PDB file of N, CA, C and O in Angstrom:
ATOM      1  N   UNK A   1     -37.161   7.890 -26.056  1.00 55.00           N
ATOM      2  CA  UNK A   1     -36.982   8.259 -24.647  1.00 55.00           C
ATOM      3  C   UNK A   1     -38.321   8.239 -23.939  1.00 55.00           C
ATOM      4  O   UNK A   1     -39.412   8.143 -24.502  1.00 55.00           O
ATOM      5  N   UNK A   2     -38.152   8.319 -22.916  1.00 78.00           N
ATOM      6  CA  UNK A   2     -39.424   7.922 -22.008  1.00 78.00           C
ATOM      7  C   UNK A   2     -39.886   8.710 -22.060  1.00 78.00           C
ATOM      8  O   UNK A   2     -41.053   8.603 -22.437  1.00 78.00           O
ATOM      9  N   UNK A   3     -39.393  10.040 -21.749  1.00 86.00           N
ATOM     10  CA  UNK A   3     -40.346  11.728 -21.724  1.00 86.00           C
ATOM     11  C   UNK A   3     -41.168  11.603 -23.012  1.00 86.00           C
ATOM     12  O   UNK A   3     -42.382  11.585 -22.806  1.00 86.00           O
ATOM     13  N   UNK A   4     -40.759  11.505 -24.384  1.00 92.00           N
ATOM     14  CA  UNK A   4     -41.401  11.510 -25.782  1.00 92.00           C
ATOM     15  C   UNK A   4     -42.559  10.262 -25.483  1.00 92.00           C
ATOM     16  O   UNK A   4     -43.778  10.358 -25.629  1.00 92.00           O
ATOM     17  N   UNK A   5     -42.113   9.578 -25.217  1.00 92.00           N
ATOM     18  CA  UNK A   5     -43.478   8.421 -25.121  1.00 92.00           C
ATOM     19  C   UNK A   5     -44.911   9.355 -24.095  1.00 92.00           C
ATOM     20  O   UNK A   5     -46.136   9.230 -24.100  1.00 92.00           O
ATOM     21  N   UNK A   6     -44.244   9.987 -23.554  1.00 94.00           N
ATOM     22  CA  UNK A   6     -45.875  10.657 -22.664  1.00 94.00           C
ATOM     23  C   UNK A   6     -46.559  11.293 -24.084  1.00 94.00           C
ATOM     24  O   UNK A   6     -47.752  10.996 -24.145  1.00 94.00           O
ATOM     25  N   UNK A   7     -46.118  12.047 -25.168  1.00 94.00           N
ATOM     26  CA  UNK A   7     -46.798  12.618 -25.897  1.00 94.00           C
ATOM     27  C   UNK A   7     -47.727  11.832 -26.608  1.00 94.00           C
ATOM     28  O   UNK A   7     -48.769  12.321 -27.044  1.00 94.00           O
ATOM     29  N   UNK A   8     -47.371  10.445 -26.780  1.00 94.00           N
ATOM     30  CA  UNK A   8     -47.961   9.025 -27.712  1.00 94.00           C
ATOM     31  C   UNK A   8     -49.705   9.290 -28.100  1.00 94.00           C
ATOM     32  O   UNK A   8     -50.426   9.405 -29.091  1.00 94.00           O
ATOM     33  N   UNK A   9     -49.810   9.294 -26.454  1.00 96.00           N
ATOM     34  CA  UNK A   9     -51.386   9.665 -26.788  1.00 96.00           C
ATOM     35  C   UNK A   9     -51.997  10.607 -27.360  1.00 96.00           C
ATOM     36  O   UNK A   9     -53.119  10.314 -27.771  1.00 96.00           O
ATOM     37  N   UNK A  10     -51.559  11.889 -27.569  1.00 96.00           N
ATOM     38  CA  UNK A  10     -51.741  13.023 -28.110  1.00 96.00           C
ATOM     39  C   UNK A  10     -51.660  12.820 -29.628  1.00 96.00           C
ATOM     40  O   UNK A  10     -52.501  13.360 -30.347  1.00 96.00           O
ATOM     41  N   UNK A  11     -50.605  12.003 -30.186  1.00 95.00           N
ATOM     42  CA  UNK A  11     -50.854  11.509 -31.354  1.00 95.00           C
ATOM     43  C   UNK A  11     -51.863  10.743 -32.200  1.00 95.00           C
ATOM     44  O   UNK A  11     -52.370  10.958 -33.301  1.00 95.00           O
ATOM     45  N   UNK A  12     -51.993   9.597 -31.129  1.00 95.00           N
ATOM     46  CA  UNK A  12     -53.382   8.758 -31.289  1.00 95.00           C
ATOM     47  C   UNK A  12     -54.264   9.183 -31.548  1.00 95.00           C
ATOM     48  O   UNK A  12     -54.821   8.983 -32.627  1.00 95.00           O
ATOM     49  N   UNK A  13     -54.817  10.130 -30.378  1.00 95.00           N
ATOM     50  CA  UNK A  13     -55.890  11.157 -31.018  1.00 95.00           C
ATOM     51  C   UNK A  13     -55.939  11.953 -31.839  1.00 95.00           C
ATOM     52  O   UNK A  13     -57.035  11.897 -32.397  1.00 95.00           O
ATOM     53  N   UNK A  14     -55.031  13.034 -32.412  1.00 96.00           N
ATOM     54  CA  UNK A  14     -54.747  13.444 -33.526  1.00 96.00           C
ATOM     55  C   UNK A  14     -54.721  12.380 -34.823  1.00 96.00           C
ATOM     56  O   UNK A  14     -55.358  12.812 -35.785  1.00 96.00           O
ATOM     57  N   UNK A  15     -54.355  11.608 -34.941  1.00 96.00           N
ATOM     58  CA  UNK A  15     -54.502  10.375 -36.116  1.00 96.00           C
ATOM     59  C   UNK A  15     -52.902  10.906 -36.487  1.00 96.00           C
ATOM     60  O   UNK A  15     -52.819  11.303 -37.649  1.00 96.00           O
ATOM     61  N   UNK A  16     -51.676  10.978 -35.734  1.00 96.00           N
ATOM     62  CA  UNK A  16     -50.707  11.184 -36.576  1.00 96.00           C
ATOM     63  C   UNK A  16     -50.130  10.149 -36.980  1.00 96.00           C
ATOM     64  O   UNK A  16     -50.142   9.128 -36.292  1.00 96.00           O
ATOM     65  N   UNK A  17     -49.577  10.201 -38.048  1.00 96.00           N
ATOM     66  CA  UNK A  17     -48.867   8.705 -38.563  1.00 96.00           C
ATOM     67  C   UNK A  17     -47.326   8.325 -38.285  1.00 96.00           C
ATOM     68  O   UNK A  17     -46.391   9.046 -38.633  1.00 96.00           O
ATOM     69  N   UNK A  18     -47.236   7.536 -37.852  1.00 96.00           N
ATOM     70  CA  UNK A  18     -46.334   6.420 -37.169  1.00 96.00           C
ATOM     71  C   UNK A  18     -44.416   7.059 -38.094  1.00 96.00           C
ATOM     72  O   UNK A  18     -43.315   6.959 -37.552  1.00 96.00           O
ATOM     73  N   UNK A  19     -44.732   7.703 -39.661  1.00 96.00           N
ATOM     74  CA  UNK A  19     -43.861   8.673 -39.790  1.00 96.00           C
ATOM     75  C   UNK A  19     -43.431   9.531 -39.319  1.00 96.00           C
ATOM     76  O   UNK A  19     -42.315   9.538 -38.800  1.00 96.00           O
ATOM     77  N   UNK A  20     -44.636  11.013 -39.404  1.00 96.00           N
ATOM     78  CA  UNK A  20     -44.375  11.619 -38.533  1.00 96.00           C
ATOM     79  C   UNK A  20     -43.939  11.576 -37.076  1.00 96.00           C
ATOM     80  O   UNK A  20     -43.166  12.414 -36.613  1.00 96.00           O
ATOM     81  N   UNK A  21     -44.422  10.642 -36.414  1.00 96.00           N
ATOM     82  CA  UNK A  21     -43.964  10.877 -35.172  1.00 96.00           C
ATOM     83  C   UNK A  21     -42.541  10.599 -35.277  1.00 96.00           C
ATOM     84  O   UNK A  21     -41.670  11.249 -34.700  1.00 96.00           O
ATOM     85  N   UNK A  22     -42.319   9.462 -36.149  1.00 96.00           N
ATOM     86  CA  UNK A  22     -40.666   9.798 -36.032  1.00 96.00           C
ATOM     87  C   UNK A  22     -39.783  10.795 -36.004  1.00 96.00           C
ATOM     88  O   UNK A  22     -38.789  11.089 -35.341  1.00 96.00           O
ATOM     89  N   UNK A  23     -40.614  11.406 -37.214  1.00 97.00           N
ATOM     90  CA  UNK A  23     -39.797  12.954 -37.581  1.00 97.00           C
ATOM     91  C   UNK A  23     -39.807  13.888 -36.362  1.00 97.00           C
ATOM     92  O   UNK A  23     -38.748  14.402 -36.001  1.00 97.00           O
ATOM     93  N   UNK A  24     -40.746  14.086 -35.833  1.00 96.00           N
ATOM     94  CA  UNK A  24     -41.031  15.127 -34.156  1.00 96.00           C
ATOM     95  C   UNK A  24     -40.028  14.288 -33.254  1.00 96.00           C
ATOM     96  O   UNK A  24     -38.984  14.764 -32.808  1.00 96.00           O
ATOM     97  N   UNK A  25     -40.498  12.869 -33.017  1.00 96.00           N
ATOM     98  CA  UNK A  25     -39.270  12.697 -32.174  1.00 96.00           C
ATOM     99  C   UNK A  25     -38.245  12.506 -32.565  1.00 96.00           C
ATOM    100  O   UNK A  25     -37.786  11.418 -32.218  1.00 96.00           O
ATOM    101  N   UNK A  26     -37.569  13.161 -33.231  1.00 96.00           N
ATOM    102  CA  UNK A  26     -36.052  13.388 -33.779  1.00 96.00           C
ATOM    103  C   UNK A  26     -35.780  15.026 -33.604  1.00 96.00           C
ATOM    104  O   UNK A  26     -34.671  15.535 -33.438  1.00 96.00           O
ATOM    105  N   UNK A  27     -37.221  15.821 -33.690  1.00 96.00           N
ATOM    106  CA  UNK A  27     -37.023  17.064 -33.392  1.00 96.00           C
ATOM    107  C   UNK A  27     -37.251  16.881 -31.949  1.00 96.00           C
ATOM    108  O   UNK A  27     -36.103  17.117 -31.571  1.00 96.00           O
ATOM    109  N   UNK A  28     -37.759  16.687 -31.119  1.00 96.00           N
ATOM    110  CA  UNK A  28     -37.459  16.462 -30.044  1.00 96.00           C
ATOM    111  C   UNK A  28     -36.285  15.828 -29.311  1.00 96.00           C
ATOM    112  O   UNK A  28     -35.858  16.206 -28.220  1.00 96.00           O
ATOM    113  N   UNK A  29     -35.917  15.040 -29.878  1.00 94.00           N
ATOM    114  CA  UNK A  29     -34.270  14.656 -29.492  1.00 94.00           C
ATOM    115  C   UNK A  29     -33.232  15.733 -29.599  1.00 94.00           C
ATOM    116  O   UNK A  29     -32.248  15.818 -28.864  1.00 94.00           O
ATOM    117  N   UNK A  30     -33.516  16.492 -30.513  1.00 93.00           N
ATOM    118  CA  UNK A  30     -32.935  17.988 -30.753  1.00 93.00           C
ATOM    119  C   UNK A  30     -32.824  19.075 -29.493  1.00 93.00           C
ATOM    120  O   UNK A  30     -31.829  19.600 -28.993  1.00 93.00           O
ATOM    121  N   UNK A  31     -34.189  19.197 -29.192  1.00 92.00           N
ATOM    122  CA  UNK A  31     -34.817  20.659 -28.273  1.00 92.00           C
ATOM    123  C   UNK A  31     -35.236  19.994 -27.296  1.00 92.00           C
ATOM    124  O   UNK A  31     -34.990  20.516 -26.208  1.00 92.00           O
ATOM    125  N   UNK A  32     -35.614  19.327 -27.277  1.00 89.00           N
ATOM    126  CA  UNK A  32     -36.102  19.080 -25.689  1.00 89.00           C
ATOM    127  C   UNK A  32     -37.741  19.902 -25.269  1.00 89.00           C
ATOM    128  O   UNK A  32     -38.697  20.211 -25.980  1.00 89.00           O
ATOM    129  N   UNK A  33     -37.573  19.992 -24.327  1.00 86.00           N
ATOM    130  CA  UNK A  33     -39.078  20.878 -24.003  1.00 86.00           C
ATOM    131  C   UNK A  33     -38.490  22.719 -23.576  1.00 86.00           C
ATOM    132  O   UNK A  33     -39.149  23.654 -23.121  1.00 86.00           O
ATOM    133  N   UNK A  34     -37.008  22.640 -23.971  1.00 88.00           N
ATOM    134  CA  UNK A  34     -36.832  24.003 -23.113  1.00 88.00           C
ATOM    135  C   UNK A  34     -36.525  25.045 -24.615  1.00 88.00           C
ATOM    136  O   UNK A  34     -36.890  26.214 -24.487  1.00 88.00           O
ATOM    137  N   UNK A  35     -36.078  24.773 -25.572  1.00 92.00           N
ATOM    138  CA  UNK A  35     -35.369  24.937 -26.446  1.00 92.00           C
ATOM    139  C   UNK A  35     -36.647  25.742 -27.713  1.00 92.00           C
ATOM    140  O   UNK A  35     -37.193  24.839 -28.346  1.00 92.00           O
ATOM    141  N   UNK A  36     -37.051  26.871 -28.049  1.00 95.00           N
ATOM    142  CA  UNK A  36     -37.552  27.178 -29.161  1.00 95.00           C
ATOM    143  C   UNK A  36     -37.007  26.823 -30.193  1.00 95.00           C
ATOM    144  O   UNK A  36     -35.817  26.615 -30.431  1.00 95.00           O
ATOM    145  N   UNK A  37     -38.122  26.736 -30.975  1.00 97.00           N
ATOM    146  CA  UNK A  37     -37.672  26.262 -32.683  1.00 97.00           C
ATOM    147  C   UNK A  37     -38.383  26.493 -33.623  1.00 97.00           C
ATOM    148  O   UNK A  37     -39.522  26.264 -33.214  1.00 97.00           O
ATOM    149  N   UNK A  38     -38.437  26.851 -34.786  1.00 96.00           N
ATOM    150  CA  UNK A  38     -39.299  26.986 -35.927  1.00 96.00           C
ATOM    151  C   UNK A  38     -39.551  25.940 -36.925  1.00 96.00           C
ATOM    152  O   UNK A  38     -39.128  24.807 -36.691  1.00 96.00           O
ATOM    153  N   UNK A  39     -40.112  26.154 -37.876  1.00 95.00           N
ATOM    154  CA  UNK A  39     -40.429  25.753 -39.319  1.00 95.00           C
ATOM    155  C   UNK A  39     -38.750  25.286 -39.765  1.00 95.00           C
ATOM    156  O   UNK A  39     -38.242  24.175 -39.911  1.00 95.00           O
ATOM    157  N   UNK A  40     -38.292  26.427 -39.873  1.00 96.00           N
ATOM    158  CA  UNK A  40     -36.573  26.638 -40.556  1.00 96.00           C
ATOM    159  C   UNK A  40     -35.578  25.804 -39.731  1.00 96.00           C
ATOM    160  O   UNK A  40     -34.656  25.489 -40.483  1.00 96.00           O
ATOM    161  N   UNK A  41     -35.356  25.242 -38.298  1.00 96.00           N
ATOM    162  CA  UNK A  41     -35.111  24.144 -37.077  1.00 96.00           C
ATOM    163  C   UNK A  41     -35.397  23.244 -37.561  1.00 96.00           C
ATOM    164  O   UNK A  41     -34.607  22.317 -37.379  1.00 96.00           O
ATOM    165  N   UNK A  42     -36.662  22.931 -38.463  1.00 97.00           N
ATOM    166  CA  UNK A  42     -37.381  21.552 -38.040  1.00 97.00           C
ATOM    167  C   UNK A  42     -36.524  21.040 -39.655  1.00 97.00           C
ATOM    168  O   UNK A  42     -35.807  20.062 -39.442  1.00 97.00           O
ATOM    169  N   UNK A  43     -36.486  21.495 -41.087  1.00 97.00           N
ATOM    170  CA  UNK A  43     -36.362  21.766 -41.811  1.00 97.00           C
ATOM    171  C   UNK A  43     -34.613  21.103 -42.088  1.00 97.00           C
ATOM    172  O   UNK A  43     -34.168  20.191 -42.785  1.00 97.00           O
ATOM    173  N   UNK A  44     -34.004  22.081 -41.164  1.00 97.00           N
ATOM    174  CA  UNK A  44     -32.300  21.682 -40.772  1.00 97.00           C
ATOM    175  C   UNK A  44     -32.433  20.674 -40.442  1.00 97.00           C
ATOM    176  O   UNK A  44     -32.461  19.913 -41.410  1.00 97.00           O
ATOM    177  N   UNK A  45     -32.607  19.904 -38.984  1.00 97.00           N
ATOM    178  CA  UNK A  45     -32.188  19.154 -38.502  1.00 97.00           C
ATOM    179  C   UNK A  45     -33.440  17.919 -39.118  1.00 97.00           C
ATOM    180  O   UNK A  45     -32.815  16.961 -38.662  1.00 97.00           O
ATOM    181  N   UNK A  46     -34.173  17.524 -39.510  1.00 97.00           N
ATOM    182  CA  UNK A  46     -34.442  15.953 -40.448  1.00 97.00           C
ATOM    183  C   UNK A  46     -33.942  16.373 -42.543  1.00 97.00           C
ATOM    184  O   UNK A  46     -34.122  15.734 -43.580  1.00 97.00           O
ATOM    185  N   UNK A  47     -33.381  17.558 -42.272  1.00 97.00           N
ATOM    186  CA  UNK A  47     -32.801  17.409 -43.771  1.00 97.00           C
ATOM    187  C   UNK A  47     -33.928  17.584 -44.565  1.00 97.00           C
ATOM    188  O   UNK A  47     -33.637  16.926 -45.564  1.00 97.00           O
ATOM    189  N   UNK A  48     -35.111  18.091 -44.762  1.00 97.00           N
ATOM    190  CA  UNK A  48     -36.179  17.926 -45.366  1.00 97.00           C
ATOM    191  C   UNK A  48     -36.555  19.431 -46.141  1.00 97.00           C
ATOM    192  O   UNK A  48     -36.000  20.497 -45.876  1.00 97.00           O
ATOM    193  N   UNK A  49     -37.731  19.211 -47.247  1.00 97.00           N
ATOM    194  CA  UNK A  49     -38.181  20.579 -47.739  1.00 97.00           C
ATOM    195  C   UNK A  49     -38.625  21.442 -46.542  1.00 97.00           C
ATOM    196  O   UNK A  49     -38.519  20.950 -45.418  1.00 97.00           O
ATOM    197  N   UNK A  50     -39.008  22.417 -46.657  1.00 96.00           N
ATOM    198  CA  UNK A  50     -40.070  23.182 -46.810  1.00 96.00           C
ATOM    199  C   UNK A  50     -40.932  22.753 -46.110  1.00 96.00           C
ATOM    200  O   UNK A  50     -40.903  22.568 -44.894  1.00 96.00           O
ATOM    201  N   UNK A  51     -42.080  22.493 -47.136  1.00 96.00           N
ATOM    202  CA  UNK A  51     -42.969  21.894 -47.058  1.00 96.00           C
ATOM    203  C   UNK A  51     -43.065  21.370 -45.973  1.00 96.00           C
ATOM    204  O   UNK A  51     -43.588  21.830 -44.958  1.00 96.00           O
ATOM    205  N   UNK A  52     -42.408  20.066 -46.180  1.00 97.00           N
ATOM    206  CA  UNK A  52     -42.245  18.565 -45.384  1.00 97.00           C
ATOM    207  C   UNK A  52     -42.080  19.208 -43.930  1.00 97.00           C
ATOM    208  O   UNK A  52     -42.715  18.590 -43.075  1.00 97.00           O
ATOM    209  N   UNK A  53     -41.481  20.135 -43.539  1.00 97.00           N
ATOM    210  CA  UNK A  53     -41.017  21.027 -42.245  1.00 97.00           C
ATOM    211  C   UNK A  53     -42.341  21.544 -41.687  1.00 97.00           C
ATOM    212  O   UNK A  53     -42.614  21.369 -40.500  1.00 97.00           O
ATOM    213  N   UNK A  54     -43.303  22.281 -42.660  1.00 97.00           N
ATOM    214  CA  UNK A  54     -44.282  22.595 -42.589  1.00 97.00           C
ATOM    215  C   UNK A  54     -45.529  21.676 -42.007  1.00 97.00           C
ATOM    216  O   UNK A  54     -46.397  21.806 -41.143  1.00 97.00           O
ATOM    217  N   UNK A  55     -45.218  20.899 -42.754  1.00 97.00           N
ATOM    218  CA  UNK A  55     -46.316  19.442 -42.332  1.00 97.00           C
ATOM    219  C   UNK A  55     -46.116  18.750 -40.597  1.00 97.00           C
ATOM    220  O   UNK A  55     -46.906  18.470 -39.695  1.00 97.00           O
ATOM    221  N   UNK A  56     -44.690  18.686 -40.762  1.00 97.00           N
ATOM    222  CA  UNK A  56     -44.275  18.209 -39.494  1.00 97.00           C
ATOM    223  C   UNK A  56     -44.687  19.086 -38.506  1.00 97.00           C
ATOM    224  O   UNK A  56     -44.928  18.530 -37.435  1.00 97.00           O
ATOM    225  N   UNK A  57     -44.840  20.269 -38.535  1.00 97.00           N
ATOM    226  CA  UNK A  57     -44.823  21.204 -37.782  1.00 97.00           C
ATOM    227  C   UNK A  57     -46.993  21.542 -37.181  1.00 97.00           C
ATOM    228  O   UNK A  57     -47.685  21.873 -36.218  1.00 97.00           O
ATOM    229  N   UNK A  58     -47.064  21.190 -38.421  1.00 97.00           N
ATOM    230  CA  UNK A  58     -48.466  21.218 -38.119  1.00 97.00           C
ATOM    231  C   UNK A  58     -48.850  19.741 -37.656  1.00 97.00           C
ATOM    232  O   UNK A  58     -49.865  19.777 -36.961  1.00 97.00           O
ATOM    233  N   UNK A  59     -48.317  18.381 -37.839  1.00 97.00           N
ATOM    234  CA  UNK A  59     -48.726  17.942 -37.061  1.00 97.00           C
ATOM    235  C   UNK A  59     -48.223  17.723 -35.404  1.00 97.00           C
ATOM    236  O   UNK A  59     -48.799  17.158 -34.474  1.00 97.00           O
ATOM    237  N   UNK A  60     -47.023  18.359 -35.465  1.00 97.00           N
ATOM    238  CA  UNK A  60     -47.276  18.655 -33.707  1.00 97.00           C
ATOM    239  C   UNK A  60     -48.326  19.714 -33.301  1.00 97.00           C
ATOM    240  O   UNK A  60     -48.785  19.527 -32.175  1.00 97.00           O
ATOM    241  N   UNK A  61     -48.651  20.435 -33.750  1.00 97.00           N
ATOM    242  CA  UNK A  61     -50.036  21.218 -33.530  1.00 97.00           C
ATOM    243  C   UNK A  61     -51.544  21.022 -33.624  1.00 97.00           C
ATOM    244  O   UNK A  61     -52.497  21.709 -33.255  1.00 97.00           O
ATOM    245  N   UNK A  62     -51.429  19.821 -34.258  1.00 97.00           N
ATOM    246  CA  UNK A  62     -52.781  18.882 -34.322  1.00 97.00           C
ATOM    247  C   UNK A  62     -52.703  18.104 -32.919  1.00 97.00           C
ATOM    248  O   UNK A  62     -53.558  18.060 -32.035  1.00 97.00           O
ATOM    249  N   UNK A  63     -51.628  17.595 -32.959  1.00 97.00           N
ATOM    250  CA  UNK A  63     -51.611  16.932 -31.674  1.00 97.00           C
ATOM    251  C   UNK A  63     -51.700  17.706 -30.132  1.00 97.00           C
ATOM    252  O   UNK A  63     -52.076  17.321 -29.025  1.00 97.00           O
ATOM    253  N   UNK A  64     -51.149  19.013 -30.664  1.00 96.00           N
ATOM    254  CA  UNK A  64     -51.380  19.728 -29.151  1.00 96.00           C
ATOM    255  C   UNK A  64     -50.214  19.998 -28.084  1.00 96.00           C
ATOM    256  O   UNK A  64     -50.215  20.379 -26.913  1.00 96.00           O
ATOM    257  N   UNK A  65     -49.029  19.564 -29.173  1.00 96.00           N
ATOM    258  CA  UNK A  65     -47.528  18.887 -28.123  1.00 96.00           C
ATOM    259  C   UNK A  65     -47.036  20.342 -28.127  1.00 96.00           C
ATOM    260  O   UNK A  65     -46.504  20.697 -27.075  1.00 96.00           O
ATOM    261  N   UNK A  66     -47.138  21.526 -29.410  1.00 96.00           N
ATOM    262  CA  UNK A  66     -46.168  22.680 -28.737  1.00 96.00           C
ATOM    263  C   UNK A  66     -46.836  23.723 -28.938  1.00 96.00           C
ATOM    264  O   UNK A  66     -47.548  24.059 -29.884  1.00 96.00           O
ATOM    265  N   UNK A  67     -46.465  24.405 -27.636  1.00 96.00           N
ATOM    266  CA  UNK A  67     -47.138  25.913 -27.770  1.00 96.00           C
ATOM    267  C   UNK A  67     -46.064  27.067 -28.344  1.00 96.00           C
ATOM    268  O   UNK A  67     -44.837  27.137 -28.411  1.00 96.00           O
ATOM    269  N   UNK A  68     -47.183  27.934 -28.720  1.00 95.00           N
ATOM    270  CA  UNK A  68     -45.936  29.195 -29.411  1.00 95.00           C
ATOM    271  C   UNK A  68     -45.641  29.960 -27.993  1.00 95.00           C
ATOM    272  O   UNK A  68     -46.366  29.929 -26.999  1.00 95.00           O
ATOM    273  N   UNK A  69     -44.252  30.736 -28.162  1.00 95.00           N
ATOM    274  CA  UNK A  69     -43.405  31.331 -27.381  1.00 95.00           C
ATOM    275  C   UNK A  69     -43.318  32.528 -27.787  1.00 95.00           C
ATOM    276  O   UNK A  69     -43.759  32.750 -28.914  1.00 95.00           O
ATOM    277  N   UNK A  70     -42.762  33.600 -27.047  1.00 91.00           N
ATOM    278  CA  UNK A  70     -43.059  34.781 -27.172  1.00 91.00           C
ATOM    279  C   UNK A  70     -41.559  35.125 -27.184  1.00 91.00           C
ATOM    280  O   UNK A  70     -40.836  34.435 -26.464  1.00 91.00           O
ATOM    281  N   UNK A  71     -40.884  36.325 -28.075  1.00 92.00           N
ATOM    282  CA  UNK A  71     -39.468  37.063 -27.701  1.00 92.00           C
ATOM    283  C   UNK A  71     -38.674  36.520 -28.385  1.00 92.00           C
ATOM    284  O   UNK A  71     -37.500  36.842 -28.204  1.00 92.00           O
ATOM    285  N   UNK A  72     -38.943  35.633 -29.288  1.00 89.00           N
ATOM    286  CA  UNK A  72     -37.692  34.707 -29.882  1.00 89.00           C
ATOM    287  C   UNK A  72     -38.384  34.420 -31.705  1.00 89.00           C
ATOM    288  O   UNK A  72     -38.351  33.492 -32.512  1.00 89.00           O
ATOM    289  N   UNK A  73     -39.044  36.022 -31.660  1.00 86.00           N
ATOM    290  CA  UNK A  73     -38.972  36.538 -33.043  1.00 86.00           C
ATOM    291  C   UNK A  73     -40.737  35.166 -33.786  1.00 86.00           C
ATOM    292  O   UNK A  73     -40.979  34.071 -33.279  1.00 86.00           O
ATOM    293  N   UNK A  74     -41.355  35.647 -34.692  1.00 88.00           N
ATOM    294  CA  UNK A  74     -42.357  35.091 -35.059  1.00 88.00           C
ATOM    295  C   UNK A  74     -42.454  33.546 -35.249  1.00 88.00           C
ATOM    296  O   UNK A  74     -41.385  33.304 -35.809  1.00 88.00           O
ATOM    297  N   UNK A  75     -43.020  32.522 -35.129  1.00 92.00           N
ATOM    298  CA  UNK A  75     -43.467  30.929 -35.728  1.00 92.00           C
ATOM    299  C   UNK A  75     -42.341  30.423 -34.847  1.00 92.00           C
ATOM    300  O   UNK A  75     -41.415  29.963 -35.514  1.00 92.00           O
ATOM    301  N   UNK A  76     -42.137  30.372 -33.347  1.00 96.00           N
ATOM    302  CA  UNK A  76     -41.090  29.656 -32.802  1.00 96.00           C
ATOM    303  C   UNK A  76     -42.313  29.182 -31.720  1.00 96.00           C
ATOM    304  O   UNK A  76     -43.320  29.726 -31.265  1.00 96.00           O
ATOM    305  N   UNK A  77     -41.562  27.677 -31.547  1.00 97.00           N
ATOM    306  CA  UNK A  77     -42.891  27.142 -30.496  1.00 97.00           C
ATOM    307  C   UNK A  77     -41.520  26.387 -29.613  1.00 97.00           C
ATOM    308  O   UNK A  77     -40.315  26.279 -29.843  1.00 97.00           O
ATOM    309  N   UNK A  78     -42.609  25.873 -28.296  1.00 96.00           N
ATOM    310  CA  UNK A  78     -41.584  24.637 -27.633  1.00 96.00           C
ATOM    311  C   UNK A  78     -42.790  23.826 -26.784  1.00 96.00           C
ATOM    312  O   UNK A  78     -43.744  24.144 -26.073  1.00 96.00           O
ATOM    313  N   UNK A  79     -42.205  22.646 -27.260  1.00 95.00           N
ATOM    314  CA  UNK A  79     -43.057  21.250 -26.104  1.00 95.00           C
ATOM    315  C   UNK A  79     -43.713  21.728 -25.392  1.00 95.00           C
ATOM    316  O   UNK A  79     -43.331  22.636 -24.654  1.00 95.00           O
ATOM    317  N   UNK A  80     -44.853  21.276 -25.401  1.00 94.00           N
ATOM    318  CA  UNK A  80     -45.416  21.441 -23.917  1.00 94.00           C
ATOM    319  C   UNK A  80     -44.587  20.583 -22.797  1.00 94.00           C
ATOM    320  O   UNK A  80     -43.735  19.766 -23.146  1.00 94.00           O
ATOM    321  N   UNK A  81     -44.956  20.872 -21.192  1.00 90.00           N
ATOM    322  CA  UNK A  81     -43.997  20.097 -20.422  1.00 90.00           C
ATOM    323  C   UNK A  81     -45.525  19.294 -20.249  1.00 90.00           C
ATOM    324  O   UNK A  81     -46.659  19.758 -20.370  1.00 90.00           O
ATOM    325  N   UNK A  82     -45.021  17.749 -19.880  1.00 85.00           N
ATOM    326  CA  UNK A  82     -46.460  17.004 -19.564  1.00 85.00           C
ATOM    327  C   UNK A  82     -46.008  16.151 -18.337  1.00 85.00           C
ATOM    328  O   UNK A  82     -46.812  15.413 -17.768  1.00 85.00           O
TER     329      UNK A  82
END
């Protein structure tokens, strides 16, 4: 989607790999920019460990794409709007 392509660059600079971004934008096809989500979200919806949830999760945070949210209980973030 066109909105996910604004983040592209944020990746670039981060060095994320052309995997991952798949995986985020599939969690993003999910949530959108309005929608909190965690570790345990990311985990469900690409079917993956742990771990792998973990990783994904930190590299949207390398990149800078989601901030944490407040009220919707500990490790829940959402998109930045860009």
């Amino acid at each position: 989607s066109n909105a996910f392509e604004k983040y592209l660059p944020f990746f670039r600079e981060a060095e994320i790999t052309e995997k991952f971004i798949e995986n985020i934008k599939k969690v993003y096809a999910v949530c959108g920019t309005g929608v909190p989500f965690g570790q345990a979200n990311v985990q469900e919806w690409l079917g993956c460990s742990k771990s792998k949830a973990t990783n994904v999760m930190n590299a949207m945070k390398a990149a800078k794409i989601i901030k944490k949210v407040r009220g919707y209980g500990s490790g829940r973030y959402v998109f930045i709007e860009l």
